[in-house]
Coordinates of N, CA and C and ligand atoms in Angstrom, one line a residue:
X1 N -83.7 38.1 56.4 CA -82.5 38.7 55.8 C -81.9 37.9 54.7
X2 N -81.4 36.2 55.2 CA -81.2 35.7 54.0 C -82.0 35.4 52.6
X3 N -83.3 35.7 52.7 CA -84.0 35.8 51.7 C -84.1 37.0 51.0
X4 N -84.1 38.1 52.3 CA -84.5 39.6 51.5 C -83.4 39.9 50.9
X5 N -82.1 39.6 51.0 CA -81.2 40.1 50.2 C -81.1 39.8 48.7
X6 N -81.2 38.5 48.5 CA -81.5 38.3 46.8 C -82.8 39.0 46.2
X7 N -83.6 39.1 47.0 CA -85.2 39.4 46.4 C -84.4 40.7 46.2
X8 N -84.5 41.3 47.1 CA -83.8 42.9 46.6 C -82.9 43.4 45.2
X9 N -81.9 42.7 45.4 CA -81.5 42.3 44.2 C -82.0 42.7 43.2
X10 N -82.7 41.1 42.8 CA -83.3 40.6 41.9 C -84.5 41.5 41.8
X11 N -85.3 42.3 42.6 CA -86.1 43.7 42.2 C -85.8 44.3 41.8
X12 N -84.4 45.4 42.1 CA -84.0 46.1 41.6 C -83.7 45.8 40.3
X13 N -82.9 44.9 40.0 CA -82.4 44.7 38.5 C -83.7 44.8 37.5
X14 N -84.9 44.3 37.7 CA -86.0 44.1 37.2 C -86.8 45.5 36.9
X15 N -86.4 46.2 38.3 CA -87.2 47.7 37.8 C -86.2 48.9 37.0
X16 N -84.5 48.4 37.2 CA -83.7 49.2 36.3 C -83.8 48.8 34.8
X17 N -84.3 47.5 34.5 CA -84.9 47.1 33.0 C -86.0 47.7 32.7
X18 N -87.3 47.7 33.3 CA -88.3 48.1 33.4 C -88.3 49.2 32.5
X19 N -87.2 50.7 33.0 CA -86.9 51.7 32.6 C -86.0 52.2 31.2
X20 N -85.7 50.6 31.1 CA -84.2 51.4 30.3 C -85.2 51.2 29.1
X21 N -85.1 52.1 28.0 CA -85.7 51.7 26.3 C -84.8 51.3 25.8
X22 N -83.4 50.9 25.4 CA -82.8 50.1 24.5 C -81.6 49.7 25.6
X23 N -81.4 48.8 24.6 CA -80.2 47.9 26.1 C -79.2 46.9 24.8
X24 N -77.9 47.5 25.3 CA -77.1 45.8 24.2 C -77.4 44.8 24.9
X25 N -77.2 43.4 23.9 CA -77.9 42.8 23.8 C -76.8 42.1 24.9
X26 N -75.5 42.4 25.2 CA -74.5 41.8 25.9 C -74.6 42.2 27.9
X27 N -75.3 43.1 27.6 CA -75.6 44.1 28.9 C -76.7 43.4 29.2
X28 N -77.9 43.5 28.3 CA -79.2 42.5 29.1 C -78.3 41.1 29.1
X29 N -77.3 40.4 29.1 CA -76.7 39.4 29.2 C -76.3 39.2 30.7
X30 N -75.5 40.1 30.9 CA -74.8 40.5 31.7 C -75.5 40.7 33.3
X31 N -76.8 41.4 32.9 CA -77.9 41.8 34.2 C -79.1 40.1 34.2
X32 N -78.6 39.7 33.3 CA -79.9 38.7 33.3 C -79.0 36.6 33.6
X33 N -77.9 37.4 33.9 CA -76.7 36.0 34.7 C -77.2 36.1 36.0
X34 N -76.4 38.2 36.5 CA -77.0 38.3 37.5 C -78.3 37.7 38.5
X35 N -79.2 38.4 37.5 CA -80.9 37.8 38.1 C -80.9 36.3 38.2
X36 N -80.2 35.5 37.1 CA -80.5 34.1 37.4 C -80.2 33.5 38.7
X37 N -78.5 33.9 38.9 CA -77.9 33.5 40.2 C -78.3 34.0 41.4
X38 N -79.2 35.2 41.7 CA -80.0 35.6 42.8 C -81.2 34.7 42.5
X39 N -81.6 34.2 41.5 CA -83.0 33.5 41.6 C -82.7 32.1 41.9
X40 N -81.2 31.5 41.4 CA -80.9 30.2 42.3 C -80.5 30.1 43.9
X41 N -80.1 31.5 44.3 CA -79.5 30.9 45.4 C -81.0 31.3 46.4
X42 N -82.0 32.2 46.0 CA -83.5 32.3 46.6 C -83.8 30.9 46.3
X43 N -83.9 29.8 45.4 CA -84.7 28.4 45.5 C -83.8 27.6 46.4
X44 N -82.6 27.6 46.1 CA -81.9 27.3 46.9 C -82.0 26.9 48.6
X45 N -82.5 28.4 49.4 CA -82.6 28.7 50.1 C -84.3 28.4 51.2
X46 N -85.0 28.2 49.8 CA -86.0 27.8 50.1 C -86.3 26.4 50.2
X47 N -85.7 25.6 49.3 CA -85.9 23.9 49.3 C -85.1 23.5 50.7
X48 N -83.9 24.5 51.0 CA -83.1 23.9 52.6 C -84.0 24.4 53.7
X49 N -85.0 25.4 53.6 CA -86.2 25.7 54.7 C -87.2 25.2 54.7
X50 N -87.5 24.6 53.7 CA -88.5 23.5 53.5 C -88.0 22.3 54.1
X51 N -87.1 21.9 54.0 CA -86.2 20.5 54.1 C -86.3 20.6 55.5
X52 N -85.5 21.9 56.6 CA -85.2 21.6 57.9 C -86.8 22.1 58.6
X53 N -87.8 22.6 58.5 CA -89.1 23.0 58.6 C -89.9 21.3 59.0
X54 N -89.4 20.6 57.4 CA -90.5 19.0 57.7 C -89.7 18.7 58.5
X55 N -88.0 18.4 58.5 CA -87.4 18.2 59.7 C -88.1 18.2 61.4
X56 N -88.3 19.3 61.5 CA -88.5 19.4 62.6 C -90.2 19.5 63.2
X57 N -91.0 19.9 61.9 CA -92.2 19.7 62.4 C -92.7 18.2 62.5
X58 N -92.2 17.3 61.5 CA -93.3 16.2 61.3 C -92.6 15.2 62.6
X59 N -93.9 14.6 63.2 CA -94.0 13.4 63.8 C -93.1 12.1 63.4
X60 N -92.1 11.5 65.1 CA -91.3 10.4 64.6 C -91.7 9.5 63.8
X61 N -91.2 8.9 62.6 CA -91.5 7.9 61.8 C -92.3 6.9 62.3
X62 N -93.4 6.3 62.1 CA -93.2 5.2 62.5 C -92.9 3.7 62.2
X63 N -92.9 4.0 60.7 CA -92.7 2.9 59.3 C -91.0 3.3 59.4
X64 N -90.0 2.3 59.6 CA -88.6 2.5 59.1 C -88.4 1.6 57.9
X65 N -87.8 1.9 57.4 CA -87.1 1.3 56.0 C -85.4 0.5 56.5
X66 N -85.7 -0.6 56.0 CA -84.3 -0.9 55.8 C -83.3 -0.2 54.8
X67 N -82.6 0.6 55.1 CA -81.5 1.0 54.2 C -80.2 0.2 53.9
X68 N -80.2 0.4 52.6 CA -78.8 -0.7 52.5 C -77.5 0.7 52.0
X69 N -76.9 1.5 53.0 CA -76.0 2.3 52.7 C -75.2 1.7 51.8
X70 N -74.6 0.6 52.1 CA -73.6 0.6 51.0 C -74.0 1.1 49.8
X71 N -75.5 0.5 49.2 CA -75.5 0.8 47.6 C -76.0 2.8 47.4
X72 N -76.5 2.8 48.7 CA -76.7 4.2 48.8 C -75.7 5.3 48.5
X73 N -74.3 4.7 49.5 CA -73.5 5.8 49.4 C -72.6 5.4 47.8
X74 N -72.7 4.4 47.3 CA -72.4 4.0 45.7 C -73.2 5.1 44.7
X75 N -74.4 5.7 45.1 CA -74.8 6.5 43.9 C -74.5 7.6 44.4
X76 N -74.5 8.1 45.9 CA -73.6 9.3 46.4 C -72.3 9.8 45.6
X77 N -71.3 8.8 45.8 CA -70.4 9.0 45.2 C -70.3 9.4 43.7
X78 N -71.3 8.6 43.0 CA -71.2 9.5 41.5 C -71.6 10.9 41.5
X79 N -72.5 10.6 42.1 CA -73.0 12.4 42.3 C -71.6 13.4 42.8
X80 N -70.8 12.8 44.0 CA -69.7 13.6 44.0 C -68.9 14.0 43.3
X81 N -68.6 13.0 42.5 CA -68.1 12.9 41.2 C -68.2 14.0 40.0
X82 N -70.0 14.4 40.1 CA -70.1 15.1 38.9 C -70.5 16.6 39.7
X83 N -70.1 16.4 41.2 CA -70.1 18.1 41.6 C -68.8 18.7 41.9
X84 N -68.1 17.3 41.8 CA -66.2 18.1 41.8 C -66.0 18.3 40.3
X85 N -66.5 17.8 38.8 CA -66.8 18.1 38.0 C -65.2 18.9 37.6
X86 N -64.6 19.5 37.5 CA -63.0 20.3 36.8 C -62.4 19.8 37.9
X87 N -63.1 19.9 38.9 CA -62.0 20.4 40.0 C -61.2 18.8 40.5
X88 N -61.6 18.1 39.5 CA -60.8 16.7 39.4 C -61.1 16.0 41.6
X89 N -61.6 16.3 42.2 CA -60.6 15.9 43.1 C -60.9 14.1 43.4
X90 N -60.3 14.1 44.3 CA -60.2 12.3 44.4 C -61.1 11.8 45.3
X91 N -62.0 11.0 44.8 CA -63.3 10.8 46.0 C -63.3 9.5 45.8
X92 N -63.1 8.6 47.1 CA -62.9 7.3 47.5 C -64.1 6.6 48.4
X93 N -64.4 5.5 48.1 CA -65.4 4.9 48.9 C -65.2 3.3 49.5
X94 N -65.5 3.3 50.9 CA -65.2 1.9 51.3 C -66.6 1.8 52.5
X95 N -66.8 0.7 52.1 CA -68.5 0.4 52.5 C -68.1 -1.0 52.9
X96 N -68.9 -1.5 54.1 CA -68.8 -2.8 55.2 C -70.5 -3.2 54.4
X97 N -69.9 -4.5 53.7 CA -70.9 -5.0 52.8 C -72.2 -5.3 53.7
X98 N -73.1 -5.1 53.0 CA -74.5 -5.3 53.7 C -74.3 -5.0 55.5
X99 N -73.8 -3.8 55.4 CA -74.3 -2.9 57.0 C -75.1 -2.2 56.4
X100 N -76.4 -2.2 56.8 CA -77.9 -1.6 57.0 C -78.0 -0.5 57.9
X101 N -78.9 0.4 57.3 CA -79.5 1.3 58.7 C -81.5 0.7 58.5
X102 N -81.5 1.1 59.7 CA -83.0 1.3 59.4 C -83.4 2.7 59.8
X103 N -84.2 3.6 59.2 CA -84.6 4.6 59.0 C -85.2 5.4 57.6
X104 N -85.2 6.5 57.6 CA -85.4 6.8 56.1 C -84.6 7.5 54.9
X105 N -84.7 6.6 53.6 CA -83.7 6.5 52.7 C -83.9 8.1 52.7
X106 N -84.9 8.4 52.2 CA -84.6 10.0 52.2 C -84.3 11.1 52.7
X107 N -84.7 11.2 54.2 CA -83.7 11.9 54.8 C -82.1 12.0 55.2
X108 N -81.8 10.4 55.0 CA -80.2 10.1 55.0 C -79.3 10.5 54.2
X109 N -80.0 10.0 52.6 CA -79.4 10.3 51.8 C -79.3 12.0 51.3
X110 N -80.4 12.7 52.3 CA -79.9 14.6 52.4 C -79.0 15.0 53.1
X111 N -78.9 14.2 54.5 CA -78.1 14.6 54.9 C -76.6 14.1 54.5
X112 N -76.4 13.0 53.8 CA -75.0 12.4 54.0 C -74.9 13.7 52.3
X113 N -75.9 13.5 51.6 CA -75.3 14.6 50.3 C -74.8 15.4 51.2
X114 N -75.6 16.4 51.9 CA -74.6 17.4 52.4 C -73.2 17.7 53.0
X115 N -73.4 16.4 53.8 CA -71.3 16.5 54.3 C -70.8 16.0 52.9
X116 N -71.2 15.2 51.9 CA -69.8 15.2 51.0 C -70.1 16.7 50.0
X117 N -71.4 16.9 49.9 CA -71.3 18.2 48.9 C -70.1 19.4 50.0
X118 N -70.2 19.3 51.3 CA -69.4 20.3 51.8 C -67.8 19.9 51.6
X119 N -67.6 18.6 51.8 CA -66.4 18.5 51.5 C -66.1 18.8 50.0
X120 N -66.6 19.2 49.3 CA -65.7 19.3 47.7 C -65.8 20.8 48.0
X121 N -66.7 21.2 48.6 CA -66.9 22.8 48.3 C -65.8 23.6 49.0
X122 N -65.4 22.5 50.1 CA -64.5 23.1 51.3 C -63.3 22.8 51.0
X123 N -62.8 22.1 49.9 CA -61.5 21.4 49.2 C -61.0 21.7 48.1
X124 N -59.6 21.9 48.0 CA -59.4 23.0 47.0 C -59.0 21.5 46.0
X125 N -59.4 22.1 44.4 CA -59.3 21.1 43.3 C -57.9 20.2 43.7
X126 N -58.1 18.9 42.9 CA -57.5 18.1 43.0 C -56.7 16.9 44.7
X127 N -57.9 18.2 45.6 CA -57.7 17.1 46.8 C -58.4 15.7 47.2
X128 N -58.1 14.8 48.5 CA -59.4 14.3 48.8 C -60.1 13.8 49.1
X129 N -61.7 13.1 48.8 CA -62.3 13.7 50.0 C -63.0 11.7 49.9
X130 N -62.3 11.3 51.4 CA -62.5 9.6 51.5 C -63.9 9.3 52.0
X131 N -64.8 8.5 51.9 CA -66.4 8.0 52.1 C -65.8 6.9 52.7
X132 N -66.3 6.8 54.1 CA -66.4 5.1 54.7 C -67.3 5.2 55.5
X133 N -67.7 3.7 55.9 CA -69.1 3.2 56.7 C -68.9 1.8 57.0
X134 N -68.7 1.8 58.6 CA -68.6 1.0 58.7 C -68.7 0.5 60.1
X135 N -68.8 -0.9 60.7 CA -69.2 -0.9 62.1 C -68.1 -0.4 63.7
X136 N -68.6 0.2 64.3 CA -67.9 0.9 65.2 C -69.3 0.5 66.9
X137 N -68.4 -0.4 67.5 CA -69.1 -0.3 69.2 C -70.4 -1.0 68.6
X138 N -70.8 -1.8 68.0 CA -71.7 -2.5 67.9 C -73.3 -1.7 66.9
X139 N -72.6 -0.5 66.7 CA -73.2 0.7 65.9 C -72.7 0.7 64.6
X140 N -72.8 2.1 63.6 CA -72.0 2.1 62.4 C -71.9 3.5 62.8
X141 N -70.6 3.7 61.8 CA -70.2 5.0 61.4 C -69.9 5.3 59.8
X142 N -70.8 6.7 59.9 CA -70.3 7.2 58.1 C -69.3 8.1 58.5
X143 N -68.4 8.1 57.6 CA -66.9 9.6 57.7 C -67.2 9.8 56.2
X144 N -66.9 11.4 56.4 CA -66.2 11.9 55.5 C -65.1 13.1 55.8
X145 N -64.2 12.3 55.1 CA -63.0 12.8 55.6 C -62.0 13.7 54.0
X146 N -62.1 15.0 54.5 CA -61.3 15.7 53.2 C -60.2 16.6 53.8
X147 N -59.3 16.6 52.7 CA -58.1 17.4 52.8 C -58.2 18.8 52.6
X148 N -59.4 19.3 53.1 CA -59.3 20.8 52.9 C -59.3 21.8 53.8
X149 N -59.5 23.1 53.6 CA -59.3 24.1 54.3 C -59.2 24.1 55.7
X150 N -59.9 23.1 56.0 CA -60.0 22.9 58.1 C -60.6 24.2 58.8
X151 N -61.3 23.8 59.8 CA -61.7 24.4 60.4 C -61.3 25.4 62.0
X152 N -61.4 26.3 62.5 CA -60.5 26.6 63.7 C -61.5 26.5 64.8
X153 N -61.0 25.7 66.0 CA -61.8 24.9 67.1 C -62.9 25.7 67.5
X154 N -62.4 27.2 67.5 CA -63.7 28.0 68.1 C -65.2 27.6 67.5
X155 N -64.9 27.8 66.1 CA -66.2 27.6 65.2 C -66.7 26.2 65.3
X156 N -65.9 25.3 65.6 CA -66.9 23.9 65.5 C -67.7 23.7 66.3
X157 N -68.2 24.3 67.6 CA -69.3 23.8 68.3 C -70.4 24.9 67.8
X158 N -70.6 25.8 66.7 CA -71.2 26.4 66.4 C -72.0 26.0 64.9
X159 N -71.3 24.9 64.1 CA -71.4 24.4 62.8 C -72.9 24.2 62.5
X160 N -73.4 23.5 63.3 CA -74.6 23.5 62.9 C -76.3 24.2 63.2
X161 N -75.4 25.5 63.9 CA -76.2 26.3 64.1 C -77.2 27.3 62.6
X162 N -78.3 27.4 62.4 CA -78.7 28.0 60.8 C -77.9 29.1 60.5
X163 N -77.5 28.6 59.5 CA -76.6 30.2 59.0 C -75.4 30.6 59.6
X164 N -75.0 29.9 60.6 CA -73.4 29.9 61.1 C -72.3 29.6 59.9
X165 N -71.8 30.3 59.3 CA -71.3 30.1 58.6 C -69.3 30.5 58.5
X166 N -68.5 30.1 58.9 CA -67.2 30.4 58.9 C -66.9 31.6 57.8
X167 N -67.1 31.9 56.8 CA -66.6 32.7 56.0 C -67.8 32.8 54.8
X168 N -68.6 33.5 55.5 CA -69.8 34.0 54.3 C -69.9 34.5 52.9
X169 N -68.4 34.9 52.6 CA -68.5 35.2 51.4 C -68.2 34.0 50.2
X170 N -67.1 33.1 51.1 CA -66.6 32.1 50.2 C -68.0 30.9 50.4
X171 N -69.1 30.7 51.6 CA -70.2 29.7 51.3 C -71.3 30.3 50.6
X172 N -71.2 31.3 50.4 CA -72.1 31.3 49.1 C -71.9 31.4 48.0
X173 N -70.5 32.3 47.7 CA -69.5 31.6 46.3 C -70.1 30.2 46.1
X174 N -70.2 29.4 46.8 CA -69.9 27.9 46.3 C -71.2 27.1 46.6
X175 N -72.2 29.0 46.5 CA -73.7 28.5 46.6 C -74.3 27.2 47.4
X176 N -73.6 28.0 49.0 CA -74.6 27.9 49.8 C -75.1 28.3 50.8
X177 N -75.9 27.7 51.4 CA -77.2 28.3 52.3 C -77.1 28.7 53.6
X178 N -76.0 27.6 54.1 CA -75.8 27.9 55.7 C -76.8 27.1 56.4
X179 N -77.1 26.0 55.8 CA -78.4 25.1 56.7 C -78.0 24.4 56.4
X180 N -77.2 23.5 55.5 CA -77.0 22.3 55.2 C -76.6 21.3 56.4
X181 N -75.4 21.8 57.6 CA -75.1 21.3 58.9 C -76.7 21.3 59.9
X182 N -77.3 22.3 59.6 CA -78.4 21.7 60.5 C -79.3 20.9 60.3
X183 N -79.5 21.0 58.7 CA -80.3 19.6 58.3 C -79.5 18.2 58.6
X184 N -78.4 18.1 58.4 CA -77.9 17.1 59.0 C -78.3 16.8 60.6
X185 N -78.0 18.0 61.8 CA -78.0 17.5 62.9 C -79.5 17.4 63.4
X186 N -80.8 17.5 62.3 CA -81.6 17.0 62.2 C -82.3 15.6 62.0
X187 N -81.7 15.5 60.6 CA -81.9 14.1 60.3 C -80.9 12.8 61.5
X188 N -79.8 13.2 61.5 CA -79.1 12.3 62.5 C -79.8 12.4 63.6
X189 N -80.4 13.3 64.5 CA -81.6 13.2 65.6 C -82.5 12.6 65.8
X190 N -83.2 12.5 64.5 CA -84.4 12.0 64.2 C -84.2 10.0 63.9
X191 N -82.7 9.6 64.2 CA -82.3 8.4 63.5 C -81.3 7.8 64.7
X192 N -81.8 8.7 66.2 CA -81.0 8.6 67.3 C -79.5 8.4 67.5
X193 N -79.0 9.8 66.5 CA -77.6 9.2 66.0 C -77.3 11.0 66.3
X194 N -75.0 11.1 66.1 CA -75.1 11.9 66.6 C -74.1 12.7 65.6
X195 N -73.7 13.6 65.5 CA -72.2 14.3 64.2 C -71.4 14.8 65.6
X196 N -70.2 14.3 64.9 CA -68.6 14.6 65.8 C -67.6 14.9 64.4
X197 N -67.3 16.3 64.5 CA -66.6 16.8 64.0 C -65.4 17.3 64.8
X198 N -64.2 16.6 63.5 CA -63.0 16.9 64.1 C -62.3 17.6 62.8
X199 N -61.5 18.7 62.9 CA -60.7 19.5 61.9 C -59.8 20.2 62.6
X200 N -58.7 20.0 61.3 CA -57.3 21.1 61.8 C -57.3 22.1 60.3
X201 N -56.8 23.1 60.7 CA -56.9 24.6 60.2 C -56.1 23.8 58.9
X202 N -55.9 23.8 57.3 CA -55.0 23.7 56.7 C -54.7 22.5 56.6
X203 N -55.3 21.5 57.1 CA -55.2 20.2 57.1 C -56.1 19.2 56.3
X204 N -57.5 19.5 56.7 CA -58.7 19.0 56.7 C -59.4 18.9 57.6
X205 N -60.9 17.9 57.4 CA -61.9 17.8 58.5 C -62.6 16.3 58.2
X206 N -62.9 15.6 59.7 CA -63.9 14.7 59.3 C -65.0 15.2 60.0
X207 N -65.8 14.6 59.3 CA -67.2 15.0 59.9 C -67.9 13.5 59.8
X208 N -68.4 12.9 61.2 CA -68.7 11.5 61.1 C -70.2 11.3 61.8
X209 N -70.7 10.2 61.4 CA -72.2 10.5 61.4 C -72.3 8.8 62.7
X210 N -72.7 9.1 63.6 CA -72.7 8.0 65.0 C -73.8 7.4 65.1
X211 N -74.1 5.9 64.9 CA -75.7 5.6 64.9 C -75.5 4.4 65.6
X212 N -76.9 4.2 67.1 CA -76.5 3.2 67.7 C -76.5 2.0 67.2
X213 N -76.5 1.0 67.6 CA -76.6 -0.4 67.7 C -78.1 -0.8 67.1
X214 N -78.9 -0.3 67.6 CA -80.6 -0.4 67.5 C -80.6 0.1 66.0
X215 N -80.0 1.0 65.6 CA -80.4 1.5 63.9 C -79.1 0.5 62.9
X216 N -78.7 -0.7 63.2 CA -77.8 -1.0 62.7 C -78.4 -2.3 62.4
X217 N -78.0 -2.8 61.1 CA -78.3 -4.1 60.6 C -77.2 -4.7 59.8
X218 N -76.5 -6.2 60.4 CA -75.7 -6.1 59.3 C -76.2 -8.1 59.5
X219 N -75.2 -9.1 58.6 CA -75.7 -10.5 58.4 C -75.6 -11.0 59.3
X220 N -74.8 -10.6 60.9 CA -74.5 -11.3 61.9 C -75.4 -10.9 63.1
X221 N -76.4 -9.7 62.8 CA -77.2 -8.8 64.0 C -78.4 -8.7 62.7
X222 N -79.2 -9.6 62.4 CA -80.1 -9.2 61.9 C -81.4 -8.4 62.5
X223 N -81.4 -7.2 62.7 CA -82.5 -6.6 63.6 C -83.8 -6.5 62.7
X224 N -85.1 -5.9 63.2 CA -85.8 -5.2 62.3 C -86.1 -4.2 63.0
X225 N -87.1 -3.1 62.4 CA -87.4 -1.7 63.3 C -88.2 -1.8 64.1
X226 N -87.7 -1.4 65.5 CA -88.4 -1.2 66.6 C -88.3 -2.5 67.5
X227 N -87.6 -3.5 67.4 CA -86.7 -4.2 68.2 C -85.4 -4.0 68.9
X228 N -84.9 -2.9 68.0 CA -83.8 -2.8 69.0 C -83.7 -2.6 70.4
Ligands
LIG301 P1 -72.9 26.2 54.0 O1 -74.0 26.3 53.1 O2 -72.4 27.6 54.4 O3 -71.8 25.3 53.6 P2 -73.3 24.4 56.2 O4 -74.4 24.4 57.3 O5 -73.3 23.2 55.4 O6 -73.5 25.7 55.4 O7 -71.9 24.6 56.9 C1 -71.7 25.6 57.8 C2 -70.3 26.1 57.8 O8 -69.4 25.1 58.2 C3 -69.8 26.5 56.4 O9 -70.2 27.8 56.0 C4 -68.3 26.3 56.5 O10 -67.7 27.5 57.1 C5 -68.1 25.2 57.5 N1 -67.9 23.9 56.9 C6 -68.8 22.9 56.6 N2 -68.2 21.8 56.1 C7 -66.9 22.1 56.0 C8 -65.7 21.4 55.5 N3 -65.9 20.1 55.0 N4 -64.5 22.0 55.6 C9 -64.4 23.2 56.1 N5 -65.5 24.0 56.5 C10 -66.7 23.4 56.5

């Protein structure tokens, strides 16, 4: 359904061209925005089913990487930077110098994109939205913590269900998919870690990422993988 509805679309518009013999040139403009934005939110939709698919099919790692978050969530943040883009808001970062994960850079860095890409999308311009990482119980914790919309308690044990979406018209306004929470509670699985989300309606939400002791490296606990 979430795919057939753009394809549909995006057919239709293609066989009402098909037909027409002259067209202004502001009108095939106009129908060919449309098609594009059905044809982004179809890739869209396909790279987050591909994403949570290797998620779940492929076999535990057995090669971990040392990750050095700090410099990770440092090119995060630019990236947030240039997805709040008008909407000015304020995006802060505080990182516990050389706290490490071990696991993989590239699944981490999808899933932590995702809670900050949610917080700008979920936050009305000019709010905002704080980055921290840092040791908690002999573990670490990532937060991201924004001043936006909030969420109401019913919906939060449901968040990262596929396509659970609080208000479907405004998450795809802001072009998205409705998987991005489950790729997260994927990747954090796969990294024996856990998401605790807390939000008030009109307030904001944190959404914090829980990783034991064993995925944690910092200058005083030097571990490597598979000693914890
Ligand atoms: P989507 O692509 O719809 O954002 P997600 O799986 O990332 O899908 O999130 C699921 C739903 O959780 C969203 O549709 C939205 O209702 C809610 N949500 C996620 N992050 C936030 C946030 N930071 N603030 C408010 N609501 C959020």
């Amino acid at each position: 359904h979430e795919l057939r509805t753009p394809l549909t679309v995006l057919g239709g518009y293609i066989e009402t061209l098909r037909h027409i013999e002259k067209i202004r040139p502001e009108e095939l403009r106009k129908h060919l925005t449309v098609m594009h934005e059905q044809s982004a939110r179809m890739q869209r939709l396909v790279d987050d089913l591909l994403t949570l698919s290797k998620l779940e099919t492929s076999p535990p790692r057995t090669q971990d990487e040392t990750v050095d978050v700090p410099a990770l969530l440092a090119g995060l943040k630019e990236q947030a930077e240039i997805l709040s883009g008008e909407s000015r808001h304020v995006i802060t970062l505080e990182a516990e110098p050389g706290l490490k994960l071990l696991g993989s850079r590239e699944e981490l860095t999808s899933a932590f994109l995702n809670l900050i890409n949610n917080a700008i999308r979920y936050t009305p311009a000019g709010g905002t939205v704080r980055l921290t990482w840092h040791t908690r119980n002999g573990g670490a914790e990532f937060i991201v913590a924004d001043s936006g919309e909030g969420i109401a308690p019913e919906h939060i044990p449901h968040l990262t269900e596929r396509f659970y979406r609080v208000d479907t018209g405004r998450s795809r306004a802001s072009g998205g998919t409705g998987l991005g929470l489950s790729i997260v509670k994927h990747v954090l699985l796969r990294h024996d870690a856990h998401l605790d989300i807390e939000s008030e309606l009109g307030r904001g939400s944190n959404f914090i990422c829980i990783f034991p002791p064993s995925r944690t490296q910092n200058a005083r606990n030097p571990r490597s993988a598979g000693t914890g």
